[in-house]
Amino acid sequence: MDALSLLLSAALLWVPVGTLTCYGDSGQPVDWFVVYKLPAHTGPGDAAQRGLRYKYLDEDSGGWRDGAGLISSSTGAVGRSLLPLYRNTTSQLAFLLYNDQPPRPSGSQDSSSRGHTKGVLLLDQEGGFWLIHSVPNFPPPASSAAYSWPPSARNYGQTLICVSFPLTQFLDISRQLTYTYPLVYDHRLEGDFAQKFPHLEEVVKGHHVRQGPWNSSVTLTSNKGHVFQSFAKFGNFGDDLYSGWLVEALGSDLQVQFWQRSSGILPSNCSGVQHVLDVTQTAFPGLAGPAFNATEDHSKWCVAPERPWACVGDMNRNKREEHRGGGTLCAQLPALWKAFQPLVKAWEPCGK
Ligand SMILES: *[C@@H]1O[C@H](CO)[C@@H](O)[C@H](O)[C@H]1NC(C)=O
Ligand SMILES: *[C@@H]1O[C@H](CO)[C@@H](O)[C@H](O)[C@H]1NC(C)=O
Ligand SMILES: *[C@@H]1O[C@H](CO)[C@@H](O)[C@H](O)[C@H]1NC(C)=O
Ligand SMILES: *[C@@H]1O[C@H](CO)[C@@H](O)[C@H](O)[C@H]1NC(C)=O
């Protein structure tokens, strides 16, 4: 081989590191995306597609777009981003899958003593992403060797936010997980990942913060330099995430969408300077909508009606979750706020 073809084949074989990011709905790496899986009843009658349609948002999508395919497809944003998990790669990859309602094949039991928190950390030596979501029994463990969407998550609305971060940010992210106290049902933390991220090892072992304060907020900067604010609480915090902290921290009224079909739901709360309002109906803009009730929606997000804050997380507003770990990821990104702000169609007034 001459020098040139050597060089060429080396270039072809060279697998770039640091390519682990969130992927968008058209297969391109993106800094962040949000997927809003729509409730089943909003879609067409076709049984095969029932409850698998979604809306997609990133900073270049120009607002909500119809999902490229079905949420169960491994070529859409969520499936494509999680793909490295299901390829038999080496210890160059580290991951944590956590969910208080783990997937059935993982062998873990639902746990209400752990945080009410669901997500994925996936990283290589350069960086990776944090996916925060509301989806029960998701995603499948790496050993299942294929991406899939659980039947238990078809009926109701669900939200997922994925943000790409450089490696150093995972120090702060892993510290947040010592507050949210996740149930980790699958992980890989080989090579020097465990030394680099001691908190992740602790989290995998089921360790959590041992002394107050019982809440922690950190600023995280994405690959492209966008600023996110992570809010995390441990169960001992003993108060609602939204009325007991977030509303004051963001300095604005908040409209909160959460799962309303459980006991001990907290009503809208106007006892502070800023108000926390429970969303009752969501409507996507345009004639085709769709629109749906909070009773059909398991997703968890909030938006400040007059300021550019929007958050996607994993906590509801109810009595039980005052005493559980969990959190939310907020940002003041125009593209994010402009997409969420108009979604709120109706909310519960205070003193109802
Ligand atoms: C990866 O491949 C090795 C060797 O073929 C095998 O032992 C292991 O179970 C595989 N792991 C996964 C997650 O498929
Ligand atoms: C409003 O929220 C605060 C903080 O969570 C809580 O202490 C208070 O009891 C709530 N008020 C009502 C009327 O629910
Ligand atoms: C924890 O929450 C309280 C509000 O309940 C807030 O005043 C305080 O600043 C938060 N602590 C941290 C470390 O963020
Ligand atoms: C939402 O709930 C209300 C009251 O329960 C009901 O009257 C209405 O038809 C529902 N709307 C949708 C879009 O499901």
Coordinates of C-alpha atoms and ligand atoms in Angstrom, one line a residue:
M1 CA 0.0 0.0 0.0
D2 CA 1.3 3.4 -0.8
A3 CA 1.3 6.2 1.7
L4 CA -1.8 7.8 0.3
S5 CA -4.0 4.7 0.4
L6 CA -2.6 3.9 3.9
L7 CA -3.7 7.3 5.0
L8 CA -7.1 6.9 3.3
S9 CA -7.8 3.5 4.9
A10 CA -6.7 4.9 8.2
A11 CA -9.1 7.7 7.8
L12 CA -11.9 5.3 7.0
L13 CA -11.2 3.0 9.9
W14 CA -10.8 5.9 12.4
V15 CA -13.8 5.9 14.6
P16 CA -14.1 9.3 16.1
V17 CA -14.5 9.5 19.8
G18 CA -16.9 12.0 21.3
T19 CA -19.6 11.2 18.8
L20 CA -21.9 10.0 21.5
T21 CA -24.7 12.6 21.5
C22 CA -28.5 12.8 21.2
Y23 CA -29.7 12.2 17.7
G24 CA -32.5 14.1 16.1
D25 CA -35.5 12.7 14.2
S26 CA -33.7 13.0 10.8
G27 CA -30.7 11.1 12.1
Q28 CA -28.4 14.0 12.7
P29 CA -26.5 14.7 16.0
V30 CA -28.3 17.3 18.0
D31 CA -27.5 19.3 21.1
W32 CA -31.0 18.6 22.6
F33 CA -34.4 17.4 21.7
V34 CA -37.8 16.9 23.3
V35 CA -40.2 14.1 22.3
Y36 CA -43.9 14.3 23.3
K37 CA -45.5 10.9 22.9
L38 CA -49.2 11.5 22.2
P39 CA -52.0 9.7 24.1
A40 CA -53.4 6.8 22.1
H41 CA -56.9 8.2 21.7
T42 CA -55.7 11.3 19.8
G43 CA -54.4 9.3 16.9
P44 CA -56.0 7.5 13.9
G45 CA -57.8 4.3 14.6
D46 CA -55.1 2.1 13.1
A47 CA -54.4 -0.5 15.8
A48 CA -50.7 -1.0 14.8
Q49 CA -50.0 2.7 15.3
R50 CA -52.2 3.3 18.2
G51 CA -50.4 5.3 20.9
L52 CA -47.0 5.3 19.1
R53 CA -47.2 8.7 17.4
Y54 CA -45.2 11.7 18.8
K55 CA -44.3 15.3 18.3
Y56 CA -40.6 16.2 18.0
L57 CA -38.8 19.4 18.9
D58 CA -35.2 20.6 18.7
E59 CA -33.6 24.1 18.3
D60 CA -33.8 23.9 14.5
S61 CA -37.1 22.2 14.1
G62 CA -39.1 25.4 14.0
G63 CA -41.4 24.3 16.8
W64 CA -43.2 20.9 17.2
R65 CA -43.1 18.6 14.2
D66 CA -44.8 15.3 13.6
G67 CA -42.5 12.5 14.6
A68 CA -40.7 11.0 11.6
G69 CA -42.2 7.5 12.3
L70 CA -43.4 5.7 15.3
I71 CA -41.9 6.0 18.8
S72 CA -41.1 2.3 18.6
S73 CA -38.8 2.7 15.6
S74 CA -35.0 2.5 16.1
T75 CA -34.5 5.2 13.5
G76 CA -36.5 8.0 15.3
A77 CA -34.8 10.4 17.7
V78 CA -35.3 8.2 20.8
G79 CA -34.4 4.9 19.2
R80 CA -31.5 6.3 17.3
S81 CA -30.0 8.0 20.4
L82 CA -30.2 4.8 22.4
L83 CA -28.8 2.6 19.7
P84 CA -25.2 2.4 21.2
L85 CA -26.7 0.6 24.2
Y86 CA -27.8 -2.3 22.1
R87 CA -24.7 -2.7 20.0
N88 CA -22.3 -5.0 21.7
T89 CA -19.6 -2.4 22.2
T90 CA -16.7 -2.4 24.5
S91 CA -15.9 -0.9 27.9
Q92 CA -15.3 2.4 26.0
L93 CA -19.0 3.1 26.8
A94 CA -20.5 3.7 30.2
F95 CA -24.2 3.8 31.0
L96 CA -26.8 3.9 33.7
L97 CA -30.4 3.0 33.1
Y98 CA -32.8 3.9 36.0
N99 CA -36.5 3.8 36.5
D100 CA -38.7 3.3 39.6
Q101 CA -40.8 1.1 37.3
P102 CA -38.0 -0.9 35.6
P103 CA -38.7 -3.0 32.5
R104 CA -40.0 -6.5 33.2
P105 CA -37.0 -8.4 31.7
S106 CA -34.5 -6.5 33.9
G107 CA -35.4 -8.6 37.0
S108 CA -35.7 -5.5 39.2
Q109 CA -39.0 -4.8 41.1
D110 CA -40.9 -1.5 41.1
S111 CA -39.7 0.5 44.0
S112 CA -41.5 3.3 45.8
S113 CA -38.8 3.7 48.3
R114 CA -36.4 4.9 45.6
G115 CA -36.8 8.3 43.8
H116 CA -39.7 8.8 41.5
T117 CA -37.2 9.2 38.6
K118 CA -36.6 7.8 35.2
G119 CA -33.7 8.2 32.8
V120 CA -30.6 7.2 30.9
L121 CA -26.9 8.3 31.2
L122 CA -24.9 7.2 28.2
L123 CA -21.3 8.3 27.8
D124 CA -18.0 7.6 26.1
Q125 CA -14.5 9.1 26.9
E126 CA -15.5 12.5 25.5
G127 CA -19.1 13.0 26.5
G128 CA -22.6 11.7 26.1
F129 CA -26.1 12.5 26.9
W130 CA -28.7 12.6 29.7
L131 CA -32.2 11.5 28.8
I132 CA -34.9 12.3 31.4
H133 CA -38.3 10.8 30.8
S134 CA -41.7 9.7 32.2
V135 CA -41.9 6.3 30.5
P136 CA -42.7 3.3 32.7
N137 CA -40.7 0.0 32.0
F138 CA -38.3 1.8 29.6
P139 CA -35.8 1.5 28.1
P140 CA -35.0 -2.2 27.7
P141 CA -31.8 -3.4 29.3
A142 CA -28.7 -3.6 27.1
S143 CA -28.9 -7.4 27.2
S144 CA -32.1 -7.3 25.2
A145 CA -30.0 -6.2 22.3
A146 CA -32.7 -4.2 20.6
Y147 CA -34.6 -1.0 21.2
S148 CA -38.3 -1.3 21.8
W149 CA -41.2 0.6 23.3
P150 CA -43.2 -1.0 26.2
P151 CA -46.9 -1.8 25.7
S152 CA -47.5 -0.3 29.1
A153 CA -46.6 3.2 27.8
R154 CA -48.9 3.3 24.7
N155 CA -52.1 4.7 26.1
Y156 CA -51.0 7.9 27.8
G157 CA -48.9 10.9 26.9
Q158 CA -45.2 10.8 27.8
T159 CA -42.3 13.2 27.6
L160 CA -38.6 12.7 27.0
I161 CA -35.8 15.3 27.0
C162 CA -32.3 14.4 25.7
V163 CA -29.4 16.8 26.2
S164 CA -25.8 16.2 24.9
F165 CA -23.1 17.1 27.4
P166 CA -19.2 17.1 27.5
L167 CA -17.7 14.6 29.8
T168 CA -16.9 17.0 32.7
Q169 CA -20.6 17.8 33.1
F170 CA -21.3 14.3 34.2
L171 CA -19.5 15.0 37.5
D172 CA -22.3 17.4 38.4
I173 CA -25.0 15.2 36.8
S174 CA -23.9 12.2 38.9
R175 CA -24.0 14.3 42.0
Q176 CA -27.6 15.2 41.3
L177 CA -28.4 11.5 41.1
T178 CA -27.2 11.1 44.8
Y179 CA -30.2 13.3 45.6
T180 CA -32.8 11.8 43.2
Y181 CA -31.9 8.3 44.5
P182 CA -32.7 6.4 41.3
L183 CA -33.4 2.6 41.0
V184 CA -30.6 1.6 38.6
Y185 CA -31.7 -1.6 36.8
D186 CA -28.8 -1.8 34.3
H187 CA -25.4 -0.2 34.1
R188 CA -21.9 -0.5 32.8
L189 CA -19.1 1.4 34.5
E190 CA -15.8 -0.3 33.5
G191 CA -12.3 0.9 32.9
D192 CA -11.6 4.3 34.4
F193 CA -15.2 5.5 34.3
A194 CA -15.7 4.3 37.9
Q195 CA -12.6 6.3 39.1
K196 CA -13.6 9.3 37.0
F197 CA -17.2 9.3 38.4
P198 CA -17.1 8.0 41.9
H199 CA -20.7 9.3 42.5
L200 CA -22.0 7.1 39.7
E201 CA -20.5 4.1 41.5
E202 CA -22.2 5.2 44.7
V203 CA -25.5 5.7 42.9
V204 CA -25.3 2.2 41.3
K205 CA -24.8 0.8 44.8
G206 CA -27.9 2.5 46.0
H207 CA -26.2 5.2 48.1
H208 CA -27.6 8.6 48.5
V209 CA -27.0 11.9 50.3
R210 CA -26.8 11.5 54.1
Q211 CA -27.1 15.0 55.3
G212 CA -29.0 18.1 54.4
P213 CA -29.6 20.3 52.5
W214 CA -31.8 17.7 50.9
N215 CA -32.0 19.5 47.5
S216 CA -29.4 20.5 45.0
S217 CA -29.5 22.7 41.9
V218 CA -26.7 22.9 39.4
T219 CA -26.0 24.7 36.1
L220 CA -25.1 22.4 33.3
T221 CA -23.7 23.5 29.9
S222 CA -24.5 21.4 26.9
N223 CA -22.1 20.6 24.1
K224 CA -23.1 23.6 22.1
G225 CA -23.0 25.9 25.2
H226 CA -26.7 26.0 26.1
V227 CA -27.3 26.5 29.8
F228 CA -29.6 24.1 31.6
Q229 CA -30.5 24.1 35.3
S230 CA -31.0 20.8 37.0
F231 CA -33.1 20.6 40.2
A232 CA -32.9 17.5 42.3
K233 CA -34.4 16.6 45.7
F234 CA -34.0 13.7 48.1
G235 CA -37.1 12.3 49.9
N236 CA -36.1 14.1 53.2
F237 CA -36.8 17.4 51.4
G238 CA -40.4 16.6 52.4
D239 CA -42.1 19.1 50.1
D240 CA -43.5 19.4 46.6
L241 CA -40.8 20.1 44.0
Y242 CA -42.9 22.8 42.3
S243 CA -44.6 24.7 45.1
G244 CA -41.9 24.0 47.7
W245 CA -38.9 25.1 45.6
L246 CA -39.1 25.5 41.8
V247 CA -41.7 28.4 41.8
E248 CA -39.5 30.4 44.1
A249 CA -36.2 29.5 42.4
L250 CA -37.5 30.4 38.9
G251 CA -39.3 33.5 40.3
S252 CA -42.3 33.0 38.2
D253 CA -45.8 31.4 38.1
L254 CA -45.6 27.9 36.9
Q255 CA -48.1 25.8 35.0
V256 CA -47.4 22.1 35.7
Q257 CA -48.5 19.1 33.6
F258 CA -48.3 15.8 35.6
W259 CA -50.1 12.5 36.0
Q260 CA -53.4 13.2 37.8
R261 CA -54.7 9.7 38.3
S262 CA -53.1 8.9 41.6
S263 CA -54.2 9.6 45.2
G264 CA -53.2 12.7 47.1
I265 CA -53.0 15.0 44.1
L266 CA -51.9 18.5 45.2
P267 CA -54.3 21.2 44.0
S268 CA -53.1 24.4 42.4
N269 CA -51.3 26.5 45.0
C270 CA -51.5 30.3 45.2
S271 CA -50.3 30.7 48.8
G272 CA -46.9 32.2 47.7
V273 CA -46.1 35.3 45.7
Q274 CA -45.9 33.1 42.6
H275 CA -48.6 30.6 41.8
V276 CA -48.4 26.9 40.9
L277 CA -51.2 25.9 38.5
D278 CA -52.1 22.4 37.7
V279 CA -52.6 22.0 33.9
T280 CA -55.8 20.2 33.1
Q281 CA -55.8 20.3 29.2
T282 CA -53.0 20.4 26.7
A283 CA -53.4 21.4 23.0
F284 CA -50.9 21.5 20.2
P285 CA -51.3 24.5 17.9
G286 CA -53.0 24.1 14.6
L287 CA -56.3 22.7 13.5
A288 CA -55.2 19.1 13.8
G289 CA -54.0 19.7 17.3
P290 CA -54.2 17.3 19.0
A291 CA -55.7 18.3 22.3
F292 CA -56.1 16.1 25.3
N293 CA -56.8 16.0 29.0
A294 CA -54.3 15.7 31.8
T295 CA -56.1 12.5 32.7
E296 CA -54.7 11.0 29.4
D297 CA -51.2 12.4 30.0
H298 CA -48.4 10.8 32.0
S299 CA -45.9 13.4 31.0
K300 CA -44.2 15.7 33.4
W301 CA -43.3 19.2 32.4
C302 CA -43.9 22.8 33.5
V303 CA -43.7 26.2 31.9
A304 CA -43.6 29.8 33.2
P305 CA -46.4 31.6 31.3
E306 CA -44.6 34.9 31.1
R307 CA -40.9 34.1 31.3
P308 CA -38.8 31.9 29.1
W309 CA -38.5 29.0 31.6
A310 CA -39.6 25.6 30.6
C311 CA -38.7 22.3 32.4
V312 CA -39.1 18.6 31.6
G313 CA -38.7 16.1 34.4
D314 CA -39.9 13.1 36.3
M315 CA -42.0 14.2 39.2
N316 CA -45.7 14.6 39.8
R317 CA -47.5 16.8 42.3
N318 CA -48.9 14.6 45.0
K319 CA -48.5 13.9 48.8
R320 CA -46.5 10.7 48.3
E321 CA -43.9 12.3 46.1
E322 CA -43.2 15.1 48.6
H323 CA -41.2 12.3 50.4
R324 CA -39.5 10.8 47.3
G325 CA -36.4 11.8 45.3
G326 CA -36.7 13.2 41.8
G327 CA -36.2 16.4 39.8
T328 CA -36.5 18.3 36.6
L329 CA -34.3 19.9 34.0
C330 CA -35.0 23.5 33.2
A331 CA -33.8 26.0 30.6
Q332 CA -34.5 29.5 29.3
L333 CA -34.1 28.5 25.6
P334 CA -36.4 30.5 23.3
A335 CA -37.1 27.4 21.1
L336 CA -38.1 25.3 24.2
W337 CA -40.3 28.0 25.8
K338 CA -42.0 29.0 22.6
A339 CA -43.0 25.3 22.1
F340 CA -44.3 24.6 25.6
Q341 CA -45.9 28.0 26.5
P342 CA -48.8 27.7 24.0
L343 CA -49.5 24.0 24.9
V344 CA -51.4 24.9 28.1
K345 CA -55.0 25.1 27.1
A346 CA -56.6 24.9 30.6
W347 CA -55.5 24.8 34.2
E348 CA -57.2 24.4 37.6
P349 CA -57.7 27.8 39.2
C350 CA -56.7 28.3 42.9
G351 CA -59.2 27.8 45.7
K352 CA -61.3 25.4 43.6
Ligands
LIG1 C1 -21.2 -9.3 23.9 O1 -20.4 -10.2 23.3 C2 -19.8 -11.2 24.1 C3 -18.9 -12.1 23.3 O2 -19.5 -12.5 22.1 C4 -20.9 -11.9 24.9 O3 -20.3 -12.8 25.8 C5 -21.8 -10.9 25.6 O4 -22.8 -11.6 26.3 C6 -22.3 -9.9 24.7 N1 -23.0 -8.8 25.5 C7 -24.2 -8.3 25.1 C8 -24.7 -7.3 26.0 O5 -24.8 -8.7 24.1
LIG2 C1 -48.6 25.6 49.0 O1 -47.3 25.1 48.9 C2 -46.5 25.2 50.0 C3 -45.1 24.7 49.6 O2 -45.2 23.5 49.0 C4 -47.1 24.4 51.1 O3 -46.3 24.5 52.3 C5 -48.5 24.8 51.4 O4 -49.1 24.0 52.4 C6 -49.3 24.8 50.1 N1 -50.7 25.4 50.4 C7 -51.8 24.8 50.0 C8 -53.0 25.5 50.3 O5 -51.8 23.7 49.5
LIG3 C1 -33.6 24.1 48.6 O1 -34.9 24.5 48.6 C2 -35.2 25.7 49.3 C3 -36.7 26.0 49.1 O2 -37.4 25.0 49.7 C4 -34.4 26.8 48.7 O3 -34.6 28.0 49.4 C5 -32.9 26.5 48.8 O4 -32.2 27.5 48.2 C6 -32.7 25.1 48.1 N1 -31.3 24.7 48.3 C7 -30.4 24.5 47.4 C8 -29.1 24.1 47.9 O5 -30.7 24.7 46.2
LIG4 C1 -61.7 16.2 29.2 O1 -62.4 15.9 30.4 C2 -63.6 16.6 30.5 C3 -64.2 16.5 31.9 O2 -63.9 15.3 32.5 C4 -64.5 16.1 29.4 O3 -65.8 16.7 29.5 C5 -63.9 16.3 28.1 O4 -64.6 15.7 27.1 C6 -62.5 15.7 28.0 N1 -61.8 16.1 26.8 C7 -61.1 15.4 26.1 C8 -60.5 16.0 24.9 O5 -60.9 14.2 26.3

